[in-house]
Coordinates of N, CA and C in Angstrom, one line a residue:
M506 N 172.3 136.9 118.5 CA 172.5 136.5 117.1 C 174.0 136.5 116.8
S507 N 174.4 135.4 116.2 CA 175.9 135.3 115.9 C 176.1 136.1 114.6
E508 N 177.4 136.4 114.5 CA 177.8 137.3 113.3 C 177.5 136.6 112.0
N509 N 177.7 135.2 111.9 CA 177.4 134.5 110.7 C 175.9 134.5 110.4
T510 N 175.1 134.4 111.4 CA 173.6 134.4 111.2 C 173.2 135.8 110.7
A511 N 173.8 136.8 111.3 CA 173.5 138.2 110.9 C 174.0 138.4 109.4
A512 N 175.2 138.0 109.1 CA 175.7 138.1 107.8 C 174.8 137.4 106.8
S513 N 174.4 136.2 107.1 CA 173.5 135.5 106.2 C 172.2 136.2 106.0
R514 N 171.6 136.8 107.0 CA 170.4 137.5 106.9 C 170.5 138.8 106.0
Y515 N 171.6 139.5 106.3 CA 171.9 140.7 105.4 C 172.1 140.3 104.0
A516 N 172.8 139.2 103.8 CA 173.0 138.7 102.4 C 171.7 138.3 101.7
K517 N 170.8 137.7 102.5 CA 169.5 137.3 101.9 C 168.7 138.5 101.6
S518 N 168.7 139.5 102.4 CA 168.0 140.7 102.1 C 168.6 141.4 100.9
L519 N 169.9 141.4 100.7 CA 170.5 142.0 99.6 C 170.2 141.2 98.3
I520 N 170.1 139.9 98.4 CA 169.7 139.1 97.3 C 168.3 139.4 96.9
D521 N 167.4 139.5 97.9 CA 166.0 139.8 97.6 C 165.9 141.1 96.9
L522 N 166.6 142.1 97.4 CA 166.5 143.5 96.9 C 167.1 143.5 95.4
S523 N 168.2 142.8 95.2 CA 168.9 142.9 93.9 C 168.0 142.0 92.9
T524 N 167.3 141.0 93.4 CA 166.5 140.3 92.5 C 165.3 141.1 92.1
E525 N 164.7 141.8 93.1 CA 163.6 142.8 92.8 C 164.0 143.8 91.8
R526 N 165.2 144.3 91.9 CA 165.6 145.4 91.0 C 166.3 144.9 89.8
N527 N 166.3 143.6 89.6 CA 166.9 143.0 88.4 C 168.4 143.3 88.3
T528 N 169.1 143.3 89.4 CA 170.6 143.6 89.4 C 171.4 142.5 90.1
L529 N 170.8 141.3 90.2 CA 171.4 140.2 90.9 C 172.9 139.9 90.4
E530 N 173.0 139.8 89.1 CA 174.4 139.5 88.6 C 175.4 140.6 88.9
E531 N 174.9 141.8 88.8 CA 175.8 143.0 89.0 C 176.2 143.0 90.5
I532 N 175.2 142.8 91.4 CA 175.5 142.8 92.9 C 176.4 141.6 93.2
K533 N 176.2 140.5 92.6 CA 177.1 139.3 92.9 C 178.5 139.7 92.5
N534 N 178.7 140.4 91.4 CA 180.1 140.8 91.0 C 180.6 141.8 92.0
D535 N 179.8 142.6 92.5 CA 180.2 143.6 93.5 C 180.7 142.9 94.8
M536 N 179.9 141.9 95.2 CA 180.3 141.1 96.4 C 181.6 140.3 96.2
M537 N 181.7 139.8 95.0 CA 183.0 139.1 94.7 C 184.2 140.1 94.7
L538 N 183.9 141.3 94.2 CA 185.0 142.3 94.2 C 185.3 142.7 95.7
L539 N 184.3 142.9 96.5 CA 184.6 143.2 97.9 C 185.4 142.1 98.6
A540 N 185.0 140.8 98.4 CA 185.6 139.7 99.0 C 187.1 139.6 98.5
E541 N 187.3 139.9 97.2 CA 188.7 139.8 96.6 C 189.5 140.9 97.2
V542 N 189.0 142.1 97.3 CA 189.7 143.3 97.9 C 190.1 143.0 99.3
V543 N 189.2 142.5 100.1 CA 189.5 142.2 101.5 C 190.5 141.0 101.7
D544 N 190.3 140.0 100.8 CA 191.3 138.9 100.8 C 192.7 139.4 100.5
Q545 N 192.9 140.3 99.6 CA 194.2 140.9 99.2 C 194.7 141.9 100.2
N546 N 193.8 142.5 101.0 CA 194.1 143.6 101.9 C 193.5 143.3 103.3
P547 N 194.1 142.5 104.1 CA 193.6 142.1 105.4 C 193.4 143.4 106.3
E548 N 194.2 144.4 106.0 CA 194.1 145.7 106.8 C 192.7 146.3 106.7
L549 N 192.1 146.1 105.5 CA 190.8 146.7 105.3 C 189.8 146.0 106.3
E550 N 189.9 144.7 106.4 CA 189.0 143.9 107.3 C 189.2 144.4 108.7
A551 N 190.5 144.6 109.1 CA 190.8 145.0 110.4 C 190.2 146.4 110.7
I552 N 190.3 147.3 109.7 CA 189.7 148.6 109.9 C 188.2 148.5 110.1
L553 N 187.5 147.7 109.2 CA 186.1 147.6 109.3 C 185.6 147.0 110.6
K554 N 186.4 146.1 111.2 CA 186.1 145.4 112.5 C 186.5 146.2 113.7
N555 N 187.3 147.3 113.5 CA 187.8 148.0 114.6 C 186.7 149.0 115.1
P556 N 186.2 148.9 116.3 CA 185.2 149.8 116.8 C 185.7 151.2 117.1
I557 N 187.0 151.4 117.2 CA 187.6 152.7 117.5 C 187.6 153.6 116.2
V558 N 187.7 153.0 115.1 CA 187.7 153.8 113.8 C 186.3 154.4 113.6
P559 N 186.3 155.7 113.5 CA 185.0 156.4 113.3 C 184.2 155.9 112.1
L560 N 182.9 155.9 112.2 CA 182.0 155.4 111.1 C 182.3 156.2 109.8
D561 N 182.4 157.5 109.9 CA 182.6 158.3 108.7 C 183.9 158.0 108.0
K562 N 184.9 157.6 108.8 CA 186.2 157.2 108.2 C 186.1 155.9 107.5
K563 N 185.3 154.9 108.0 CA 185.1 153.6 107.4 C 184.3 153.9 106.1
S564 N 183.3 154.7 106.1 CA 182.5 155.0 104.9 C 183.4 155.7 103.9
G565 N 184.2 156.6 104.3 CA 185.1 157.2 103.3 C 186.1 156.3 102.7
I566 N 186.6 155.3 103.4 CA 187.5 154.3 102.9 C 186.8 153.4 101.8
L567 N 185.6 153.0 102.2 CA 184.8 152.2 101.3 C 184.4 153.0 100.0
D568 N 184.0 154.2 100.2 CA 183.7 155.1 99.0 C 184.9 155.2 98.1
G569 N 186.1 155.5 98.7 CA 187.3 155.6 98.0 C 187.7 154.4 97.2
L570 N 187.4 153.2 97.7 CA 187.7 152.0 97.1 C 186.7 151.6 96.0
F571 N 185.4 151.8 96.3 CA 184.3 151.2 95.5 C 183.4 152.1 94.7
V572 N 183.3 153.4 95.1 CA 182.4 154.3 94.4 C 182.8 154.4 92.9
G573 N 181.8 154.2 92.0 CA 182.1 154.2 90.6 C 182.5 152.9 90.0
K574 N 182.8 151.9 90.9 CA 183.2 150.6 90.5 C 182.1 149.6 90.8
V575 N 181.1 150.0 91.7 CA 180.0 149.1 92.1 C 178.7 149.7 91.8
N576 N 177.7 148.9 91.8 CA 176.3 149.3 91.6 C 175.9 150.3 92.7
E577 N 175.0 151.2 92.4 CA 174.5 152.2 93.4 C 173.8 151.4 94.6
V578 N 173.2 150.3 94.4 CA 172.6 149.5 95.4 C 173.7 149.0 96.4
T579 N 174.8 148.6 95.8 CA 175.9 148.1 96.6 C 176.5 149.2 97.5
S580 N 176.7 150.4 96.9 CA 177.2 151.6 97.6 C 176.3 151.9 98.7
T581 N 175.0 152.0 98.5 CA 174.1 152.3 99.5 C 174.1 151.2 100.6
F582 N 174.2 150.0 100.2 CA 174.3 148.9 101.2 C 175.5 149.0 102.1
F583 N 176.7 149.3 101.5 CA 177.9 149.6 102.3 C 177.7 150.7 103.3
K584 N 177.1 151.8 102.9 CA 176.8 152.9 103.8 C 175.9 152.5 104.9
L585 N 174.9 151.8 104.6 CA 173.9 151.3 105.6 C 174.5 150.5 106.6
M586 N 175.4 149.5 106.1 CA 176.0 148.6 107.1 C 177.0 149.4 108.0
V587 N 177.7 150.3 107.5 CA 178.6 151.1 108.3 C 177.8 152.0 109.3
N588 N 176.8 152.7 108.8 CA 176.0 153.5 109.7 C 175.3 152.8 110.8
K589 N 174.9 151.5 110.5 CA 174.3 150.7 111.5 C 175.3 150.0 112.5
G590 N 176.6 150.3 112.3 CA 177.6 149.7 113.1 C 177.8 148.3 112.8
R591 N 177.5 147.8 111.6 CA 177.7 146.4 111.2 C 178.8 146.2 110.2
S592 N 179.7 147.2 110.1 CA 180.8 147.1 109.1 C 181.7 145.8 109.4
A593 N 181.7 145.4 110.7 CA 182.5 144.2 111.1 C 182.1 143.0 110.3
I594 N 180.9 142.9 109.9 CA 180.4 141.7 109.2 C 180.2 141.9 107.7
L595 N 180.7 143.0 107.2 CA 180.6 143.3 105.8 C 181.2 142.2 104.9
F596 N 182.4 141.8 105.3 CA 183.2 140.7 104.5 C 182.4 139.4 104.6
D597 N 181.9 139.0 105.8 CA 181.2 137.8 106.0 C 179.9 137.9 105.2
T598 N 179.3 139.1 105.1 CA 178.0 139.2 104.4 C 178.3 139.0 102.9
A599 N 179.4 139.5 102.4 CA 179.8 139.3 101.0 C 180.0 137.8 100.7
K600 N 180.7 137.1 101.6 CA 180.9 135.7 101.4 C 179.5 134.9 101.4
A601 N 178.7 135.3 102.4 CA 177.4 134.7 102.5 C 176.5 134.9 101.3
F602 N 176.6 136.1 100.7 CA 175.9 136.5 99.5 C 176.3 135.5 98.4
I603 N 177.6 135.3 98.2 CA 178.1 134.5 97.1 C 177.7 133.0 97.3
V604 N 177.7 132.6 98.5 CA 177.2 131.2 98.8 C 175.7 131.1 98.5
Q605 N 174.9 132.0 98.9 CA 173.5 132.0 98.6 C 173.2 132.1 97.1
Y606 N 174.0 133.0 96.5 CA 173.8 133.2 95.0 C 174.1 131.8 94.3
N607 N 175.2 131.2 94.7 CA 175.6 129.9 94.1 C 174.5 128.9 94.3
A608 N 173.9 128.8 95.5 CA 172.9 127.9 95.8 C 171.6 128.1 94.9
I609 N 171.3 129.4 94.7 CA 170.2 129.7 93.9 C 170.4 129.3 92.4
K610 N 171.6 129.5 91.9 CA 172.0 129.2 90.5 C 172.4 127.8 90.3
G611 N 172.5 127.0 91.4 CA 172.9 125.6 91.3 C 174.4 125.5 90.9
I612 N 175.2 126.4 91.4 CA 176.6 126.4 91.2 C 177.3 125.7 92.4
V613 N 178.1 124.7 92.2 CA 178.9 124.1 93.2 C 180.4 124.1 92.9
T614 N 181.2 124.2 93.9 CA 182.6 124.1 93.8 C 183.1 122.8 94.1
A615 N 183.9 122.2 93.3 CA 184.5 120.9 93.5 C 186.0 121.1 93.7
D616 N 186.5 120.8 94.8 CA 188.0 120.8 95.1 C 188.6 119.5 94.7
V617 N 189.5 119.5 93.8 CA 190.1 118.2 93.3 C 191.6 118.3 93.6
T618 N 192.1 117.3 94.4 CA 193.5 117.2 94.6 C 193.9 115.9 93.9
S619 N 194.9 116.1 93.1 CA 195.4 114.9 92.3 C 196.9 114.9 92.3
A620 N 197.4 113.7 91.9 CA 198.9 113.6 91.8 C 199.5 114.4 90.6
T621 N 198.7 114.5 89.6 CA 199.2 115.3 88.4 C 198.0 116.2 88.0
E622 N 198.3 117.1 87.1 CA 197.3 118.0 86.6 C 196.2 117.2 85.9
L623 N 195.0 117.6 86.0 CA 193.9 116.9 85.4 C 193.9 117.1 83.9
T624 N 193.5 116.1 83.2 CA 193.4 116.3 81.7 C 192.0 116.9 81.5
A625 N 191.8 117.4 80.3 CA 190.4 117.9 79.9 C 189.4 116.9 80.1
E626 N 189.7 115.6 79.7 CA 188.8 114.5 79.7 C 188.4 114.2 81.2
S627 N 189.4 114.1 82.1 CA 189.1 113.8 83.5 C 188.4 114.9 84.2
R628 N 188.7 116.1 83.8 CA 188.0 117.3 84.3 C 186.5 117.2 83.9
A629 N 186.2 116.9 82.7 CA 184.9 116.8 82.2 C 184.1 115.6 82.9
E630 N 184.8 114.5 83.1 CA 184.2 113.4 83.8 C 183.9 113.7 85.2
I631 N 184.8 114.4 85.9 CA 184.5 114.8 87.3 C 183.3 115.7 87.3
E632 N 183.3 116.7 86.4 CA 182.2 117.6 86.3 C 180.8 116.9 86.1
A633 N 180.8 115.9 85.2 CA 179.6 115.2 84.9 C 179.1 114.4 86.1
I634 N 180.1 113.8 86.8 CA 179.7 113.0 88.0 C 179.1 113.9 89.1
V635 N 179.8 115.1 89.3 CA 179.3 116.0 90.4 C 177.9 116.5 90.0
K636 N 177.7 116.9 88.7 CA 176.4 117.4 88.3 C 175.3 116.3 88.5
K637 N 175.6 115.1 88.2 CA 174.7 114.0 88.4 C 174.4 113.7 89.8
E638 N 175.4 113.6 90.7 CA 175.3 113.2 92.1 C 174.7 114.3 92.9
I639 N 175.1 115.6 92.7 CA 174.7 116.7 93.5 C 173.5 117.4 92.9
G640 N 173.3 117.3 91.6 CA 172.2 117.9 90.9 C 172.5 119.4 90.6
A641 N 173.8 119.6 90.4 CA 174.2 121.0 90.1 C 174.0 121.4 88.7
N642 N 173.9 122.7 88.4 CA 173.8 123.2 87.0 C 175.2 123.5 86.5
V643 N 176.0 124.0 87.4 CA 177.4 124.4 87.0 C 178.3 123.9 88.1
V644 N 179.5 123.4 87.6 CA 180.5 122.9 88.5 C 181.8 123.7 88.3
V645 N 182.3 124.3 89.3 CA 183.5 125.0 89.2 C 184.6 124.1 89.9
I646 N 185.5 123.7 89.1 CA 186.6 122.8 89.6 C 187.8 123.6 90.0
K647 N 188.2 123.4 91.3 CA 189.4 124.1 91.8 C 190.4 122.9 91.9
E648 N 191.5 123.0 91.2 CA 192.5 121.9 91.2 C 193.7 122.3 92.1
K649 N 194.2 121.2 92.7 CA 195.5 121.3 93.5 C 196.2 120.0 93.1
V650 N 197.5 120.1 92.9 CA 198.4 119.0 92.6 C 199.2 118.7 93.9
N651 N 199.1 117.4 94.3 CA 199.9 117.0 95.5 C 200.7 115.7 95.1
D652 N 202.0 115.9 94.9 CA 202.8 114.8 94.4 C 202.9 113.6 95.4
K653 N 202.4 113.8 96.6 CA 202.5 112.7 97.6 C 201.3 111.7 97.4
L654 N 200.4 112.0 96.5 CA 199.3 111.1 96.3 C 199.6 109.8 95.5
I655 N 200.7 109.8 94.8 CA 201.1 108.7 93.9 C 200.3 108.7 92.7
G656 N 199.0 108.6 92.8 CA 198.0 108.5 91.7 C 196.6 108.7 92.2
G657 N 195.7 108.8 91.3 CA 194.3 109.0 91.7 C 194.0 110.4 92.1
F658 N 192.9 110.6 92.9 CA 192.5 112.0 93.2 C 191.6 112.0 94.5
I659 N 191.5 113.2 95.1 CA 190.6 113.4 96.2 C 189.6 114.5 95.7
L660 N 188.3 114.2 95.8 CA 187.3 115.1 95.4 C 186.5 115.5 96.6
K661 N 186.4 116.9 96.8 CA 185.6 117.4 97.9 C 184.6 118.4 97.4
V662 N 183.3 118.2 97.7 CA 182.3 119.1 97.3 C 181.5 119.3 98.6
G663 N 181.5 120.6 99.0 CA 180.9 121.0 100.3 C 181.5 120.2 101.4
D664 N 180.7 119.5 102.2 CA 181.2 118.7 103.3 C 181.4 117.2 102.9
K665 N 181.2 116.9 101.7 CA 181.4 115.5 101.2 C 182.8 115.3 100.6
Q666 N 183.4 114.2 100.9 CA 184.7 113.9 100.3 C 184.8 112.5 99.8
F667 N 185.3 112.4 98.6 CA 185.5 111.0 98.0 C 187.0 110.9 97.7
D668 N 187.6 109.9 98.3 CA 189.1 109.7 98.2 C 189.4 108.5 97.3
A669 N 189.8 108.8 96.1 CA 190.1 107.7 95.1 C 191.6 107.8 94.9
S670 N 192.4 108.2 95.9 CA 193.9 108.2 95.7 C 194.5 106.9 96.0
I671 N 195.6 106.6 95.3 CA 196.3 105.3 95.5 C 196.9 105.3 96.9
A672 N 197.4 106.5 97.4 CA 197.9 106.5 98.7 C 196.9 106.1 99.8
S673 N 195.7 106.6 99.6 CA 194.6 106.2 100.6 C 194.3 104.7 100.5
S674 N 194.3 104.2 99.3 CA 194.0 102.8 99.1 C 195.1 101.9 99.8
L675 N 196.4 102.4 99.6 CA 197.5 101.7 100.2 C 197.4 101.7 101.8
N676 N 197.1 102.9 102.3 CA 196.9 103.1 103.8 C 195.8 102.2 104.3
K677 N 194.7 102.1 103.6 CA 193.6 101.2 104.0 C 194.0 99.8 104.0
L678 N 194.7 99.4 102.9 CA 195.2 98.0 102.8 C 196.2 97.7 103.9
K679 N 197.1 98.6 104.3 CA 198.1 98.5 105.3 C 197.3 98.3 106.7
K680 N 196.3 99.0 106.9 CA 195.5 98.9 108.2 C 194.8 97.5 108.2
E681 N 194.3 97.1 107.1 CA 193.6 95.8 107.1 C 194.6 94.7 107.3
F682 N 195.9 94.8 106.8 CA 196.9 93.8 107.1 C 197.3 93.8 108.5
A683 N 197.4 95.0 109.1 CA 197.7 95.1 110.5 C 196.7 94.5 111.4
Q684 N 195.4 94.6 111.0 CA 194.3 94.0 111.8 C 194.1 92.6 111.5
G685 N 194.8 92.0 110.5 CA 194.6 90.6 110.2 C 193.3 90.4 109.4
I686 N 192.8 91.4 108.8 CA 191.5 91.2 108.0 C 191.8 90.6 106.7
V687 N 192.9 90.9 106.0 CA 193.2 90.4 104.7 C 194.0 89.2 104.8

């Protein structure tokens, strides 16, 4: 079983448990906290993945970082993962939990790269299009500005990409001229 598959299964189990205990939102926040802490401290992930570091030391580090800040279910889950020798996939499990939570709640992330910052109007328009096309309940827009685009935007949702940039249109036109199509 690959680490991603195992992480997804642990995440699913944690979602089921937190749904049963009516703590889904709280556990989601805990998983986001873990993901954020590991993103900001890559040493933590290295320690969790290192088989030489004793299990009690890993548990102590996690306790020091999270006890009192996370739900009791989350603390117990962390201990269980460490004691079962699965601390190496704790970060992947947190990310898988967030992905599965978003799928359950109909939350999608739209990455928008544009030549200039989006206006409130264009942001609302992109959100409406994504909601309609994907069937999402909530759209989280992550913006990036790339001044090389000239104009327009590139929208990416999951594995789908829509390129409405002027630079892309010009490149396409250039290729068509080169092939003698136009």
